[in-house]
Tab-separated table of C-alpha atoms in Angstrom:
chain	number	residue	atom	x	y	z
A	1	MET	CA	95.552	133.559	126.995
A	2	THR	CA	97.943	130.906	125.201
A	3	GLU	CA	98.404	131.511	121.647
A	4	PRO	CA	100.185	128.777	119.307
A	5	THR	CA	103.730	129.416	118.895
A	6	ALA	CA	106.173	129.709	116.206
A	7	ALA	CA	106.264	125.536	114.631
A	8	PRO	CA	108.633	123.968	117.259
A	9	ARG	CA	109.945	121.567	115.319
A	10	PRO	CA	112.902	123.464	112.966
A	11	GLN	CA	113.030	119.978	110.880
A	12	LEU	CA	109.384	119.727	110.701
A	13	ALA	CA	109.582	122.383	108.501
A	14	ALA	CA	112.493	121.603	107.130
A	15	LEU	CA	110.547	118.571	105.219
A	16	GLY	CA	108.394	121.226	103.567
A	17	PRO	CA	105.498	123.558	104.260
A	18	PHE	CA	102.619	121.062	104.754
A	19	CYS	CA	104.573	119.036	107.348
A	20	ALA	CA	105.345	122.359	109.681
A	21	PHE	CA	103.102	123.204	112.491
A	22	GLU	CA	102.554	124.828	115.247
A	23	ALA	CA	101.586	124.257	119.259
A	24	HIS	CA	98.852	125.697	121.430
A	25	ALA	CA	98.234	124.678	125.058
A	26	GLU	CA	95.601	121.937	125.374
A	27	GLY	CA	92.013	123.729	126.672
A	28	SER	CA	93.515	127.518	126.169
A	29	GLU	CA	91.453	130.087	124.523
A	30	LEU	CA	90.673	130.162	120.903
A	31	THR	CA	91.979	133.978	119.323
A	32	ALA	CA	91.601	135.390	115.634
A	33	PRO	CA	92.685	133.842	113.471
A	34	TRP	CA	92.862	130.077	114.406
A	35	ARG	CA	89.447	128.027	114.554
A	36	THR	CA	88.997	124.198	115.483
A	37	LEU	CA	88.838	122.559	112.236
A	38	SER	CA	85.503	120.750	113.511
A	39	GLU	CA	83.847	124.045	112.455
A	40	VAL	CA	84.076	122.390	108.578
A	41	THR	CA	82.201	119.423	109.490
A	42	GLU	CA	79.204	121.179	111.746
A	43	GLU	CA	76.296	120.413	109.153
A	44	SER	CA	75.406	123.717	111.445
A	45	SER	CA	77.930	125.904	109.768
A	46	ASP	CA	78.603	127.959	107.145
A	47	VAL	CA	82.433	127.156	107.589
A	48	LEU	CA	82.267	124.298	104.287
A	49	ARG	CA	80.271	125.879	101.599
A	50	GLU	CA	81.993	129.323	102.324
A	51	ARG	CA	85.639	127.447	102.022
A	52	ILE	CA	84.178	125.612	98.905
A	53	ALA	CA	83.244	128.752	97.489
A	54	SER	CA	85.829	130.512	97.860
A	55	VAL	CA	87.679	127.753	95.938
A	56	ARG	CA	85.263	127.799	93.376
A	57	ALA	CA	85.949	131.549	92.443
A	58	THR	CA	89.592	130.974	92.919
A	59	LEU	CA	89.533	128.185	90.161
A	60	ALA	CA	87.596	129.865	88.048
A	61	ALA	CA	89.575	132.959	88.556
A	62	HIS	CA	92.832	130.905	87.172
A	63	HIS	CA	91.282	129.672	84.282
A	64	GLY	CA	89.235	133.381	83.051
A	65	ARG	CA	86.325	132.269	84.124
A	66	PRO	CA	83.661	133.418	86.054
A	67	PRO	CA	82.736	130.771	89.570
A	68	GLU	CA	79.388	129.592	88.054
A	69	ALA	CA	81.313	127.774	85.131
A	70	VAL	CA	83.440	125.500	87.720
A	71	GLU	CA	81.049	122.229	87.977
A	72	PRO	CA	80.440	122.649	92.711
A	73	ARG	CA	81.930	118.708	92.716
A	74	VAL	CA	85.136	119.939	91.656
A	75	ALA	CA	85.272	123.113	93.895
A	76	ALA	CA	84.591	120.716	96.693
A	77	SER	CA	86.799	117.607	95.582
A	78	VAL	CA	89.726	120.312	95.477
A	79	ALA	CA	89.126	121.982	98.560
A	80	HIS	CA	88.591	118.012	100.383
A	81	LEU	CA	92.083	116.928	98.796
A	82	GLY	CA	93.689	120.651	100.427
A	83	LEU	CA	91.833	119.710	104.057
A	84	VAL	CA	93.490	116.135	104.412
A	85	ALA	CA	96.591	116.753	102.503
A	86	ARG	CA	97.749	119.577	105.222
A	87	VAL	CA	96.288	117.001	107.856
A	88	ILE	CA	97.826	113.918	107.144
A	89	ALA	CA	101.243	115.795	106.434
A	90	PRO	CA	102.574	116.858	110.452
A	91	PHE	CA	101.611	113.262	111.399
A	92	LEU	CA	103.733	111.519	108.801
A	93	GLY	CA	106.751	113.909	109.386
A	94	LEU	CA	106.279	113.103	112.706
A	95	ALA	CA	106.205	109.333	113.298
A	96	ALA	CA	109.547	109.870	110.463
A	97	LEU	CA	111.144	111.898	113.024
A	98	HIS	CA	110.717	111.904	116.225
A	99	GLY	CA	107.081	109.977	117.234
A	100	LEU	CA	104.282	109.765	117.386
A	101	PRO	CA	100.943	112.340	119.205
A	102	SER	CA	101.054	110.796	122.754
A	103	ARG	CA	96.773	110.014	122.102
A	104	PRO	CA	94.132	109.691	119.193
A	105	LEU	CA	93.868	114.036	117.830
A	106	THR	CA	90.414	114.987	116.903
A	107	LEU	CA	89.732	117.802	114.873
A	108	ASP	CA	88.377	120.015	118.012
A	109	ASP	CA	91.874	119.348	119.181
A	110	LEU	CA	93.510	121.078	115.144
A	111	ARG	CA	92.957	124.451	115.279
A	112	TYR	CA	93.720	126.000	111.724
A	113	GLY	CA	94.368	129.519	109.809
A	114	SER	CA	91.542	130.103	108.257
A	115	VAL	CA	93.453	131.336	104.841
A	116	LEU	CA	93.364	130.062	101.133
A	117	GLY	CA	96.182	129.040	98.749
A	118	GLY	CA	99.248	126.160	100.226
A	119	ALA	CA	99.373	125.220	103.495
A	120	PHE	CA	97.293	127.259	105.776
A	121	ARG	CA	98.251	127.294	109.336
A	122	LEU	CA	97.602	124.138	111.567
A	123	SER	CA	97.995	123.693	115.103
A	124	LEU	CA	98.518	121.038	117.339
A	125	PRO	CA	97.984	120.350	121.429
A	126	ARG	CA	101.779	121.108	122.384
A	127	GLU	CA	101.453	118.188	125.002
A	128	THR	CA	100.314	115.699	122.665
A	129	VAL	CA	103.455	116.001	120.160
A	130	PRO	CA	106.615	113.920	121.577
A	131	PRO	CA	109.468	116.275	122.702
A	132	THR	CA	112.677	115.214	119.917
A	133	THR	CA	115.010	113.960	123.221
A	134	ASP	CA	113.296	110.919	123.914
A	135	GLY	CA	112.218	109.993	120.391
A	136	GLY	CA	108.860	110.136	120.954
A	137	THR	CA	106.178	108.107	122.180
A	138	ARG	CA	106.281	104.474	121.151
A	139	ARG	CA	102.569	103.823	119.754
A	140	PRO	CA	102.386	101.630	116.298
A	141	VAL	CA	102.121	103.464	113.645
A	142	ASN	CA	99.278	100.726	113.139
A	143	THR	CA	97.927	102.463	115.872
A	144	LEU	CA	98.565	106.147	114.611
A	145	ALA	CA	96.481	105.134	111.546
A	146	ASP	CA	93.705	103.475	113.244
A	147	ASP	CA	93.118	107.153	115.179
A	148	LEU	CA	93.699	108.921	111.819
A	149	PHE	CA	91.198	107.240	109.758
A	150	SER	CA	88.639	106.801	112.048
A	151	GLY	CA	88.831	109.872	113.498
A	152	PRO	CA	89.587	112.821	111.662
A	153	ILE	CA	89.948	111.537	108.072
A	154	HIS	CA	86.685	110.316	108.022
A	155	ALA	CA	85.091	113.212	109.440
A	156	LEU	CA	86.036	115.081	106.562
A	157	VAL	CA	85.521	112.750	104.006
A	158	ALA	CA	81.673	112.386	105.687
A	159	ALA	CA	81.784	116.317	105.843
A	160	PHE	CA	81.898	116.774	101.734
A	161	ALA	CA	79.328	113.453	100.785
A	162	PRO	CA	76.551	116.263	100.285
A	163	TYR	CA	78.482	118.211	97.837
A	164	SER	CA	77.823	115.594	94.984
A	165	VAL	CA	81.827	114.325	95.548
A	166	SER	CA	81.639	110.582	95.387
A	167	PRO	CA	83.429	108.263	98.595
A	168	HIS	CA	85.909	106.895	95.760
A	169	ILE	CA	86.181	110.489	94.556
A	170	LEU	CA	87.166	111.251	98.360
A	171	TRP	CA	88.956	108.080	100.208
A	172	GLY	CA	90.831	108.976	96.475
A	173	ASN	CA	91.590	112.242	97.638
A	174	VAL	CA	93.362	111.038	100.749
A	175	ALA	CA	95.510	108.215	99.284
A	176	SER	CA	97.225	110.732	96.862
A	177	ALA	CA	97.428	113.004	100.205
A	178	VAL	CA	99.168	110.443	101.590
A	179	ASN	CA	101.545	109.603	98.947
A	180	GLY	CA	102.063	113.279	97.983
A	181	ALA	CA	103.087	113.787	101.602
A	182	ALA	CA	105.548	111.153	101.716
A	183	THR	CA	107.550	112.114	98.320
A	184	GLY	CA	107.850	116.046	99.103
A	185	ILE	CA	109.298	114.142	103.249
A	186	THR	CA	112.043	112.142	100.624
A	187	ALA	CA	112.544	114.802	98.400
A	188	ALA	CA	113.269	117.146	101.068
A	189	ALA	CA	115.208	114.536	103.586
A	190	PRO	CA	116.276	111.697	101.199
A	191	SER	CA	117.682	109.981	104.156
A	192	LEU	CA	113.447	109.866	106.411
A	193	GLU	CA	112.470	107.753	102.664
A	194	GLY	CA	112.412	104.558	104.873
A	195	PRO	CA	110.868	105.619	107.900
A	196	ALA	CA	108.251	107.915	105.455
A	197	ARG	CA	107.678	104.791	102.914
A	198	ALA	CA	107.327	102.693	105.522
A	199	THR	CA	104.468	104.760	107.722
A	200	ALA	CA	102.345	106.068	103.765
A	201	LEU	CA	101.854	102.282	103.783
A	202	ALA	CA	100.387	101.717	106.951
A	203	PHE	CA	98.183	103.988	106.463
A	204	LEU	CA	97.593	103.206	102.875
A	205	GLN	CA	96.746	99.701	104.336
A	206	GLN	CA	93.544	101.350	105.635
A	207	PRO	CA	90.558	99.577	104.408
A	208	GLN	CA	89.457	103.069	103.697
A	209	LEU	CA	92.124	103.326	101.016
A	210	ARG	CA	92.678	99.195	99.774
A	211	ASP	CA	90.534	99.897	96.884
A	212	ALA	CA	91.533	104.221	96.417
A	213	HIS	CA	94.824	103.335	94.638
A	214	THR	CA	97.763	101.047	93.049
A	215	LEU	CA	101.282	100.542	94.661
A	216	THR	CA	103.297	98.549	92.362
A	217	THR	CA	105.564	97.652	95.624
A	218	PRO	CA	105.731	99.521	98.817
A	219	HIS	CA	108.072	101.717	97.439
A	220	GLY	CA	107.264	101.449	93.674
A	221	ARG	CA	104.648	103.448	91.649
A	222	PHE	CA	101.509	104.882	92.862
A	223	THR	CA	98.171	105.645	91.156
A	224	ARG	CA	95.222	106.621	92.119
A	225	ARG	CA	92.021	104.678	91.388
A	226	SER	CA	90.333	108.012	91.122
A	227	CYS	CA	90.128	111.938	89.430
A	228	CYS	CA	89.709	114.693	92.054
A	229	LEU	CA	88.528	116.401	89.166
A	230	LEU	CA	90.864	119.516	89.110
A	231	TYR	CA	91.102	119.638	85.354
A	232	ARG	CA	87.744	120.043	85.002
A	233	ALA	CA	88.079	123.270	86.227
A	234	ALA	CA	89.943	124.797	83.000
A	235	PRO	CA	87.641	125.475	79.676
A	236	ASP	CA	86.453	121.921	77.790
A	237	ALA	CA	87.241	120.044	80.668
A	238	ALA	CA	90.967	120.852	79.418
A	239	GLY	CA	93.174	121.109	82.901
A	240	ALA	CA	96.418	119.260	82.613
A	241	MET	CA	96.220	116.523	85.289
A	242	CYS	CA	97.606	115.353	87.983
A	243	GLY	CA	101.178	113.447	87.745
A	244	ASP	CA	99.194	110.385	89.899
A	245	CYS	CA	95.378	110.777	87.777
A	246	VAL	CA	94.147	106.844	87.288
A	247	LEU	CA	92.838	109.497	84.199
A	248	LEU	CA	96.680	109.982	82.912
A	249	HIS	CA	98.067	106.717	83.521
A	250	GLU	CA	94.717	105.695	81.454
A	251	ARG	CA	96.175	107.668	78.270
A	252	GLY	CA	99.964	106.249	78.299
A	253	GLY	CA	100.815	109.604	80.342
A	254	ARG	CA	101.041	111.879	77.893
A	255	GLY	CA	99.042	115.221	78.590
A	256	GLY	CA	98.916	115.173	82.104
A	257	ARG	CA	101.664	117.549	85.055
A	258	SER	CA	103.245	116.053	87.699
A	259	ARG	CA	102.276	116.899	91.062
A	260	THR	CA	104.562	116.010	94.292
A	261	GLY	CA	102.785	118.182	96.730
A	262	ARG	CA	99.260	119.781	97.364
């Protein structure tokens, strides 16, 4: 059997942990702790329910509360945001550095190490990752956006629909993840701001995201038009808000906390 190897692109790892990924041979056998991300979206699977429950317990513990004190939909939204942020960032990094995958990727293609907290391990099929020597596959960025948002991202949004999180919030999470990835790449490598922001803009122009955010200019201030609900995990819903939250900006920018990564 062939196991995933170390991250094949040191430059991608240098852009931050959410951009880093490992690689596996297509069709290779799954071995622990690896799972396919498609398991998260399977209705008959307990994987998503268990992940949301774990996120709920973690949020509660952070605020010194019992798990039942945190609304299930809050935990579901935060879990969703973490998953989509981890999926989106490597593609943004690839587009900025090397080029695009040679074919559309599905959740069956993507493997992850099932752990909570920060950027969990992610692996892409080795055969689809562009080599650094030829500048990558010359597929249009809009094609990547279409593939990603009609495939893996759409599936992850649909999987969370039964957990009382509105589509407006879920697609807002996606928009926030796109902007967060571009912001993180730019902070790590200012020379990549142009391609990173151009790719992010192509993502944000997808039909699902046009009403999910406000962007003053292509490189301007980003505000999502919904809230990920994270602030509601604190007692009396008094938690800090993310830097791109619509509620924070409606309140004139007071009482919030900036967040540029996931």
